[in-house]
XYZ file of C-alpha atoms in Angstrom:
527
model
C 40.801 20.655 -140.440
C 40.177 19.499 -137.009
C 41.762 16.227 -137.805
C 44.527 17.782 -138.698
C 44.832 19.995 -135.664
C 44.455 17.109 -133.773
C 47.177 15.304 -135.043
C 49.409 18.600 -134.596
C 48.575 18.435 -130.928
C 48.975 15.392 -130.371
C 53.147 15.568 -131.936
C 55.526 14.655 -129.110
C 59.676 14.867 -128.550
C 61.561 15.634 -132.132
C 58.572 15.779 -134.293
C 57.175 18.659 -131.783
C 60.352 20.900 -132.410
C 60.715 19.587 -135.980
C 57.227 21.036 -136.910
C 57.606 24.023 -134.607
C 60.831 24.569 -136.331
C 59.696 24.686 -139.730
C 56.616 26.846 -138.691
C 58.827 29.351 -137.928
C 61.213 29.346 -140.659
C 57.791 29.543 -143.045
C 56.827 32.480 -141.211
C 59.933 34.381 -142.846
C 58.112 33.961 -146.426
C 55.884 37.196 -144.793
C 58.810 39.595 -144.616
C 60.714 41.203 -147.454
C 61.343 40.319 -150.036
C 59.053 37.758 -150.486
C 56.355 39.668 -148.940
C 54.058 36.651 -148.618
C 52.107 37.355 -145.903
C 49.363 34.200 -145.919
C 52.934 31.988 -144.796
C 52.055 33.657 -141.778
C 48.499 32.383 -141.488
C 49.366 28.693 -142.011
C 52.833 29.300 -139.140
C 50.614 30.821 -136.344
C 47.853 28.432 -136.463
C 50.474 25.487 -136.558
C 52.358 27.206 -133.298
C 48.562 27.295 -131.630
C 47.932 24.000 -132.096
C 51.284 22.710 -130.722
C 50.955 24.845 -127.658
C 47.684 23.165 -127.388
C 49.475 19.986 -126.516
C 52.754 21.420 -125.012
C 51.562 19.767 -121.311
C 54.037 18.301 -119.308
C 53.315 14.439 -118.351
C 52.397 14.051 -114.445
C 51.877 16.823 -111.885
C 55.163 18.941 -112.284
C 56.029 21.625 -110.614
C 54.837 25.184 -111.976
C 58.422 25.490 -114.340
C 57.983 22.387 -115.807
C 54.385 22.774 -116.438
C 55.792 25.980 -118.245
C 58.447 24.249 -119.999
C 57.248 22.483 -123.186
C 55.387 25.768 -123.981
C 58.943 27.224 -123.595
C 60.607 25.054 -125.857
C 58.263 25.290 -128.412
C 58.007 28.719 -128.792
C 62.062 28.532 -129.111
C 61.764 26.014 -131.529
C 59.176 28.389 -133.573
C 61.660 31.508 -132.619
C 64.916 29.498 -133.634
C 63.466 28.240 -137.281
C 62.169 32.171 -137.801
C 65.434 33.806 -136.977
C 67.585 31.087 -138.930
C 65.968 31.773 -141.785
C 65.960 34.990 -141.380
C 69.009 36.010 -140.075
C 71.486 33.534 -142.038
C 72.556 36.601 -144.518
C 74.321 38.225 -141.270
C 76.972 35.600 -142.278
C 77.913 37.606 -145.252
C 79.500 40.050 -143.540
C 81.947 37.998 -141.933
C 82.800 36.689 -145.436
C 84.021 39.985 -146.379
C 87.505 39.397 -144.516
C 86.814 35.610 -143.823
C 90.521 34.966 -142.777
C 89.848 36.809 -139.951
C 86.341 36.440 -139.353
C 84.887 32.549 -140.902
C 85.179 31.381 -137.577
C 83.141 33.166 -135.847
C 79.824 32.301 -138.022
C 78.512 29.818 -136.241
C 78.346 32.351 -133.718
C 76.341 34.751 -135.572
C 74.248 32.261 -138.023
C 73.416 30.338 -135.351
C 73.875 31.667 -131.713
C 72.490 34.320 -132.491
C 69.166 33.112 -133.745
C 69.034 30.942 -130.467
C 69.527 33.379 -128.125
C 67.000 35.630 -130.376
C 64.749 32.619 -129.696
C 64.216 32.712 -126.081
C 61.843 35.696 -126.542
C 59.507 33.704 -128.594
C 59.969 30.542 -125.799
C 59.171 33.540 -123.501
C 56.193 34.885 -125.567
C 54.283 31.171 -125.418
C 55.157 31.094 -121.592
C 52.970 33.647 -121.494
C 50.412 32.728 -123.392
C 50.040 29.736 -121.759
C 49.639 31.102 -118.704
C 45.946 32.116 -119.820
C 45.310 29.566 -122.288
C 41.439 27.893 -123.020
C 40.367 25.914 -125.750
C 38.908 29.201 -127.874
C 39.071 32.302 -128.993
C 41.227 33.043 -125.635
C 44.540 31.338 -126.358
C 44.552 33.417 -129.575
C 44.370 36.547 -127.420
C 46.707 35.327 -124.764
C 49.303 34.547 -127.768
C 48.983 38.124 -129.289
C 49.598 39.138 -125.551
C 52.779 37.053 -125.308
C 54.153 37.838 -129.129
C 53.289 41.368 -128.290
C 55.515 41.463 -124.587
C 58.152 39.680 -126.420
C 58.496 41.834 -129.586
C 59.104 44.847 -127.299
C 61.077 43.631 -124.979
C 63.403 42.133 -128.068
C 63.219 46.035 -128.795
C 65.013 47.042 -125.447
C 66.920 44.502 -123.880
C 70.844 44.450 -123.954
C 70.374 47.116 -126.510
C 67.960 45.695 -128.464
C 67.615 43.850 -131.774
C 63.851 44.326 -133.135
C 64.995 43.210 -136.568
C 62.116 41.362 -138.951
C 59.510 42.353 -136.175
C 56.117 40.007 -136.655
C 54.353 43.131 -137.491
C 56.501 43.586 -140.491
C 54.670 40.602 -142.179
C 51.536 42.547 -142.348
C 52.344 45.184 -143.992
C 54.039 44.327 -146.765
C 52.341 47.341 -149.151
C 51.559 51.139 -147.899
C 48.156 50.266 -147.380
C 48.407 48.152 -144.277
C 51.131 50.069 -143.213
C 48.869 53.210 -141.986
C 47.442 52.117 -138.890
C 51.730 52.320 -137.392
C 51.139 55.710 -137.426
C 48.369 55.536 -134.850
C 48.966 52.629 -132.964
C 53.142 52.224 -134.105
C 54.759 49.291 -134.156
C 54.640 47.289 -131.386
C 50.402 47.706 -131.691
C 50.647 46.599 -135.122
C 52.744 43.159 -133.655
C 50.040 42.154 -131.428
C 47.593 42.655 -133.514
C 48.954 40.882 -136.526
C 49.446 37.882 -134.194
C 45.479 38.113 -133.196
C 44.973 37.868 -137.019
C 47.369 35.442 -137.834
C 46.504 33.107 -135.232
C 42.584 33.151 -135.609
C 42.823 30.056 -138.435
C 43.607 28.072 -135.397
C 39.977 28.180 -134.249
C 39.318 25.792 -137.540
C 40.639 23.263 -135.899
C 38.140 23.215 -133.048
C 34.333 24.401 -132.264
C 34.423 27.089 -130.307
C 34.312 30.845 -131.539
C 34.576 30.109 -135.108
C 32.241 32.635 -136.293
C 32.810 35.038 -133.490
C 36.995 34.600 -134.969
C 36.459 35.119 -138.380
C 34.459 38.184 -137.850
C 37.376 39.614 -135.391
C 39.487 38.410 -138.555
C 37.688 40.218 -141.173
C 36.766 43.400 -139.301
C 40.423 44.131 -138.347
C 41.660 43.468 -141.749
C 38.953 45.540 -143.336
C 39.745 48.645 -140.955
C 43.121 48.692 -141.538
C 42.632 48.028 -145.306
C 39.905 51.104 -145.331
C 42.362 53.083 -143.156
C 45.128 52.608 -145.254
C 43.053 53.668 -148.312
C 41.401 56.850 -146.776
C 45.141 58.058 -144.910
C 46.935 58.076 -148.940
C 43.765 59.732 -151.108
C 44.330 62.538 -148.517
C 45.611 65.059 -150.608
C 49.480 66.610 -150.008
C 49.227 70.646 -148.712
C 49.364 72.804 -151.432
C 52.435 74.786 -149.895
C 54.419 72.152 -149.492
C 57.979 72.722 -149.720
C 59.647 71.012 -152.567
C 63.567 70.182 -151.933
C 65.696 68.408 -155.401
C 67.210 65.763 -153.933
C 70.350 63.786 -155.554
C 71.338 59.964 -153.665
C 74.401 58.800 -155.028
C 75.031 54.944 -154.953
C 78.678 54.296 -155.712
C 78.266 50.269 -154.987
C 81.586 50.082 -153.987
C 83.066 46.310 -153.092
C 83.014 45.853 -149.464
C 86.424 44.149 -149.678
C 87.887 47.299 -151.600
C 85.941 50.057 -149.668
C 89.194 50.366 -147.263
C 91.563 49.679 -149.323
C 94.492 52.521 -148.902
C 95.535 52.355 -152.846
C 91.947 52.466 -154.100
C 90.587 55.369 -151.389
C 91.076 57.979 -153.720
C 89.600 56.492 -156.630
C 86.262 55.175 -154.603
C 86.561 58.822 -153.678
C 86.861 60.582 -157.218
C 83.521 58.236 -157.949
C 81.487 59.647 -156.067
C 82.338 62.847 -156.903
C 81.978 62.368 -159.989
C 78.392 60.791 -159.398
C 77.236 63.821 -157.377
C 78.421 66.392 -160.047
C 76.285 67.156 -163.496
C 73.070 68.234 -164.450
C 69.947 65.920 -163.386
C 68.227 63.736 -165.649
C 64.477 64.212 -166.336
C 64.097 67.806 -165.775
C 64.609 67.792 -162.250
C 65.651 71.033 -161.029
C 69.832 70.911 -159.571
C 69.567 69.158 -156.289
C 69.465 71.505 -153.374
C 70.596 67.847 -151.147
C 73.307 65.329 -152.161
C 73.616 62.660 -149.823
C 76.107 60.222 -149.581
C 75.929 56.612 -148.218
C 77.315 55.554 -144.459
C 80.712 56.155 -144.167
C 81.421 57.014 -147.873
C 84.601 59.139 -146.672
C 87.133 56.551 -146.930
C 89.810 58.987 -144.988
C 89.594 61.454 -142.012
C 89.295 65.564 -143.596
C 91.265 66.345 -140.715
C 94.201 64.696 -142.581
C 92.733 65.641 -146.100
C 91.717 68.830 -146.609
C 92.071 68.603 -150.140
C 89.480 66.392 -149.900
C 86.877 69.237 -148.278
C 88.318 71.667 -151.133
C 87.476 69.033 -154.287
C 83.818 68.629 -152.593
C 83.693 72.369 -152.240
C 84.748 72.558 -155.598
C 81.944 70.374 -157.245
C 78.913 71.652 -154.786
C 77.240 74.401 -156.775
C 76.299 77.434 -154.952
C 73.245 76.673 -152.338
C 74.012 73.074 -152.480
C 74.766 70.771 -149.674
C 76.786 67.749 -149.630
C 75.400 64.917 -146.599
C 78.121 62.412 -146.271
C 78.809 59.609 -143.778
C 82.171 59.786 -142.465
C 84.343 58.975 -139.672
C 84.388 62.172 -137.680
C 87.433 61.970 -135.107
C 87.861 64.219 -131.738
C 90.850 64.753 -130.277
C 90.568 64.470 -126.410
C 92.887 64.897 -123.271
C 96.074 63.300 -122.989
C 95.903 62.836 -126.848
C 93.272 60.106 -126.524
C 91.168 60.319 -129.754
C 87.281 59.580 -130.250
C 85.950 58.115 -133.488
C 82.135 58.779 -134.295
C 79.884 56.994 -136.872
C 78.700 60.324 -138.878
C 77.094 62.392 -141.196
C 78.537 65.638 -141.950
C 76.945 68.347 -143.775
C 79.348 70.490 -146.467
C 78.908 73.600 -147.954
C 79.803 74.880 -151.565
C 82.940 76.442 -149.827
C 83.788 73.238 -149.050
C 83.166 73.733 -145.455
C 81.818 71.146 -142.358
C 78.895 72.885 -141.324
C 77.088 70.609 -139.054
C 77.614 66.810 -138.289
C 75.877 64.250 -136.407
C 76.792 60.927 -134.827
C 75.298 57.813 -134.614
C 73.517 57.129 -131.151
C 73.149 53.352 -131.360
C 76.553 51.672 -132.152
C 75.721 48.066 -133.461
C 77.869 45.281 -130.875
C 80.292 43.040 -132.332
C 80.470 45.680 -135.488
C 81.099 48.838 -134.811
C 82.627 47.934 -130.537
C 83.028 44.885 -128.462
C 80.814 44.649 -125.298
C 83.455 44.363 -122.100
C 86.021 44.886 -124.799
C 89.416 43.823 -122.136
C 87.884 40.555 -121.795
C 86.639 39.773 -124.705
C 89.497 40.959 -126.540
C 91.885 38.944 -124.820
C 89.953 36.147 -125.882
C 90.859 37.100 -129.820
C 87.797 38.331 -130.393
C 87.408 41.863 -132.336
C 84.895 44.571 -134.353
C 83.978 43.630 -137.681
C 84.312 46.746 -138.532
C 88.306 48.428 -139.427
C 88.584 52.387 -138.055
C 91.856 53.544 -136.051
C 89.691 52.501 -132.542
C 86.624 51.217 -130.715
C 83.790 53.939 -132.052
C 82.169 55.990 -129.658
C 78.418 56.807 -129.642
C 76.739 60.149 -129.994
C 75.899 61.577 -126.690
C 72.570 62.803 -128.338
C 70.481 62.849 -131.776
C 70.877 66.031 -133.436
C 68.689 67.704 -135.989
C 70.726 68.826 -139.148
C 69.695 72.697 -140.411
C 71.021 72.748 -143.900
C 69.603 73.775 -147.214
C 67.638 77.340 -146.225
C 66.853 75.958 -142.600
C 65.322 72.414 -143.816
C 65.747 70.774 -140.483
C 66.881 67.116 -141.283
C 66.571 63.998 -138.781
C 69.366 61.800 -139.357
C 69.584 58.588 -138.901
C 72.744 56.534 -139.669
C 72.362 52.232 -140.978
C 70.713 50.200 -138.431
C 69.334 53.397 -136.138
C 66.518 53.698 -138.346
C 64.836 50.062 -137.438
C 63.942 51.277 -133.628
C 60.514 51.901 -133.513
C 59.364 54.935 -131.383
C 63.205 56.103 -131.748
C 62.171 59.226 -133.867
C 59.016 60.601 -131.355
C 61.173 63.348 -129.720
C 63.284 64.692 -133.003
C 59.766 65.103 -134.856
C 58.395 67.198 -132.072
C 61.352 68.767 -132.017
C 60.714 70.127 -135.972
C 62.570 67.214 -138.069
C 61.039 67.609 -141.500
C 62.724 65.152 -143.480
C 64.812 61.521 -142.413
C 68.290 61.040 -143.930
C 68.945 57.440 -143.606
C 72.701 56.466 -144.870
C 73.371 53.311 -144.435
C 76.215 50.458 -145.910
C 73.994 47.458 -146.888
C 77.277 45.857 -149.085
C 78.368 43.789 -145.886
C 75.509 41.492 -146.884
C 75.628 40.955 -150.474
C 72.593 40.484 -152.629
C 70.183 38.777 -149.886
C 67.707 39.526 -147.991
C 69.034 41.763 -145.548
C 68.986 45.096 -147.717
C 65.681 44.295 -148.843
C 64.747 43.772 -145.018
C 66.536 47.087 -144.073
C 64.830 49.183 -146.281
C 61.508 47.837 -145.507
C 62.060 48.476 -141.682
C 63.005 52.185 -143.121
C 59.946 52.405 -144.799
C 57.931 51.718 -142.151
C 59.510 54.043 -139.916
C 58.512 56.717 -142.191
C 55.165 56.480 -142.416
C 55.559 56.112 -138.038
C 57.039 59.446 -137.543
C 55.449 60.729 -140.763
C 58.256 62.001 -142.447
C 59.525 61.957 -146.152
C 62.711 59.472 -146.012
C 65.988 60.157 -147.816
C 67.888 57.137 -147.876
C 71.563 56.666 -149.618
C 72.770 52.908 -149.327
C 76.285 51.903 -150.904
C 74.781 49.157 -152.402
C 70.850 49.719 -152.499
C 68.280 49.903 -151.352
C 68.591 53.403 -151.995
C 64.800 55.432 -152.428
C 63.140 58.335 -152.170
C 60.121 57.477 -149.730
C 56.627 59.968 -149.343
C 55.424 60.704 -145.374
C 52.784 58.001 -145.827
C 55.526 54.810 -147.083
C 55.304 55.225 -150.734
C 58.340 55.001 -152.741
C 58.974 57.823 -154.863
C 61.956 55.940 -156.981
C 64.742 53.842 -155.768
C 67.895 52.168 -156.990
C 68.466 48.311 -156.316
C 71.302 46.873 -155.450
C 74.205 46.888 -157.515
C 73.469 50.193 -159.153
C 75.537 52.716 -159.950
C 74.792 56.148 -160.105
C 73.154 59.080 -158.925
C 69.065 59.106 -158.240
C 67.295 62.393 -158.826
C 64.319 63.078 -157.229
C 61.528 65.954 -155.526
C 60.927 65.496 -152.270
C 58.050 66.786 -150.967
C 58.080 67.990 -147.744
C 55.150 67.199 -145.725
C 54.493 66.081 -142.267
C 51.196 63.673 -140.859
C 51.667 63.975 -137.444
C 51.207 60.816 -135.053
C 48.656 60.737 -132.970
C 49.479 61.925 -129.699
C 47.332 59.096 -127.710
C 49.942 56.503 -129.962
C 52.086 56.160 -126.775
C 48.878 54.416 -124.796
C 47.685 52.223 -127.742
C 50.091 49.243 -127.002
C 49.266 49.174 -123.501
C 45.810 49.969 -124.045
C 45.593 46.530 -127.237
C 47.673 44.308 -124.602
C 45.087 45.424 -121.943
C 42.324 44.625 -124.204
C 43.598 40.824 -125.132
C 45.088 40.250 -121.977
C 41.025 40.688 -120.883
C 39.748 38.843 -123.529
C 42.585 35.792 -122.703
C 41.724 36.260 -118.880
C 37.699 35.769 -119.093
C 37.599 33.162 -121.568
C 40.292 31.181 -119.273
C 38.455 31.730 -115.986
C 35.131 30.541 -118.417
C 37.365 27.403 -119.220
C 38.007 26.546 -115.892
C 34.414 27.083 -114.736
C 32.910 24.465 -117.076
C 35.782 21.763 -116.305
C 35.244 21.914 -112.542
């Protein structure tokens, strides 16, 4: 092995950034739905060792000693979010004589800009790198900065998160609930980097026993958190999730609205299969209402029509608000219906995606031809607010509409506000059957089992699933089903612990001291 490491090290120019490249499109293996997390401990150890010899030639000044850590970490960054970000291409298939040009801009652009947090990650790193256990600790310090500020910066776009990789079952997903997401990314990095001490002397044994302790904690964690029994009182709501797997390219279509329409009635109505009591919920996918009801009201009066008494319909729609002047607002929502066939609550979505649902500095841009990928009657506004949902006897529902739900810490203040149950609708269809869906629903998943909360999710085209407070799927539909999923959900809530909002800082505190005193050791023994 420490041949080998050497001869990583010692890779120069092309074959640097070719090797960093593929390290990083490897590393994708981890996340759904190949779930093959040990791609992750053959990537991380490769990126080590090629930081080891990322040193500029001379005596540059301090950014160009920084620079071939830089590049790379963008190398690494650019081969992970190629391969895992290619499906975004899909969408712009959909209407590609409007929209084929522009994939080079979101297959590859976008992975390169993506990038330059993982360039920015091993700039960090570096900055407290030694020959030991330390650069391991100063890389989950960098990967760990960079995944959060990928979380927050011009919007954000935390999408296949390293800490994903490592919890690919429920059982290593527990320990988000105490230390959440951006914990669980540095310290997957710690673990996935400590092979790299194979290919040297130092801290071998005191790395492998770092390795195997962490892994075993979570691992006993996980096990202990879901053989806790559910309360015995635990509310028990029927739940229906109707998956109409409608064509993207037909979903808008004016001559087929009413029949997409008349399906999923038609899905929502009947008795349930396997003895499951008549669903107290139906929920409908992201924008399933292919017309406004303030233009259809027949439409409210056929829903009211099929919603037994009690029942209450969940649908995403475009909800539209008339404003002064006769300017009109268009909202991403979900609207709850009664059996009267009445809107009785609604809630928009907070967190518009750019490019799809409005164009950033929309004058200029648009004058340049460019445009949303998605059609509505204007540029869609965003909630002012997230808004809990009382339906169904006071059940207080958290909703959380497509791409929302992938924002870690984004549910903290609607749980201790009451939410008992997530409703994630989403519209998965843009993207065909690859891996985004299945990448989608993990990141759904998780989030669960952060705010723990039972998760309702309704996808057009799957993933659609049932999913327990601790990340277990109750039943699901994959994609290209059609029809309606019955299910109980049980609703129970495991709080998160209330120190979770110190546990980042406190793990990057705790590496960042590890990195700094095995660095300053370094130096001491070269001078």
């Amino acid at each position: 092995m420490e041949k080998f490491a050497g001869r990583v090290v010692l890779l120069w120019g092309w074959r640097r950034a070719a090797v960093a490249f593929a390290a990083g499109a490897f590393a994708v293996l981890a996340q759904a739905p190949f779930d093959f997390f040990a791609a992750c401990f053959v990537s991380f150890p490769l990126l080590v060792w090629l930081l080891d010899g990322a040193t500029p030639e001379g005596k540059p000044g301090r950014l160009r000693r920084l620079s071939p850590a830089f590049f790379t970490g963008w190398w690494f960054g650019f081969g992970y979010f190629l391969a895992g970000l290619w499906w975004i291409g899909n969408a712009l298939l959909v209407e590609a004589e409007q929209f084929a040009w522009a994939l080079p801009l979101a297959v590859v652009v976008l992975p390169a800009l993506l990038a330059v947090f993982y360039g920015l990650a091993c700039i960090i790193a570096r900055l407290f790198w030694s020959p030991d256990l330390g650069r391991i600790a100063a890389l989950a310090v960098g990967f760990g900065i960079a995944e959060w500020l990928r979380a927050v910066v011009l919007t954000g776009f935390p999408w296949n998160a390293i800490g994903y990789a490592a919890m690919p079952v429920p059982i290593f997903m527990q320990p988000v609930a105490i230390i959440g997401l951006y914990g669980v990314n540095a310290v997957a990095v710690f673990v996935f980097a400590m092979p790299a001490l194979l290919g040297g002397r130092g801290d071998r044994i005191k790395g492998l026993i770092a390795a195997v302790v962490i892994i075993g904690v979570a691992a006993g964690f996980g096990t202990w958190r879901l053989s806790l029994p559910g309360p015995d009182d635990a509310r028990r709501v029927p739940v229906r999730i109707v998956q109409p797997s409608i064509d993207q390219s037909g979903k808008w279509d004016t001559a087929r609205r009413d029949e997409n329409f008349a399906t999923q009635l038609g899905l929502s109505a009947g008795d349930p299969a396997n003895e499951v009591q008549m669903p107290e919920l139906i929920v409908w996918p992201e924008t399933s209402v292919p017309f406004f009801f303030t233009e259809r009201p027949d439409a409210l009066a056929a829903i009211g029509e099929m919603l037994g008494e009690g029942q209450t319909l969940l649908a995403g729609a475009v909800r539209v608000e008339e404003g002064a002047g006769g300017a009109s607002r268009f909202y991403n929502s979900i609207l709850a219906i009664d059996h009267t066939g009445e809107v009785i609550g609604a809630a928009d979505k907070v967190r518009l995606v750019p490019f799809g649902e409005y164009l950033p500095l929309e004058e200029l841009l648009g004058s340049l031809g460019l445009r949303r990928l998605v059609t509505a009657p204007g540029t869609f506004s965003a909630g002012s607010a997230r808004r809990l949902l009382n339906v169904s006897d006071g059940l207080k529902i958290l909703p959380m509409i497509c791409y929302e739900i992938i924002f870690p810490g984004a549910l903290g203040d609607s749980v201790n506000a009451g939410a008992e149950v997530i409703v994630n609708v989403t519209n998965d269809a843009w993207y065909g059957n690859t891996p985004g869906p299945y990448q989608h629903f993990r990141q759904a998943q998780v989030r669960a089992v952060e705010a723990g909360l039972p998760l309702i999710r309704a996808a057009n085209n799957g993933v659609s699933a049932i999913v327990d407070a601790r990340g277990r799927v109750v039943d699901a539909f994959d994609l290209n089903v059609v029809g309606s999923l019955d299910a109980v959900v049980a609703i129970e809530q495991h709080p998160f612990s209330p120190y979770r909002k110190h546990a980042f800082p406190g793990l990057l505190l705790l590496f960042t001291i590890i990195a700094c005193i095995k660095h300053l050791l370094s130096k001491a023994r070269s001078n």
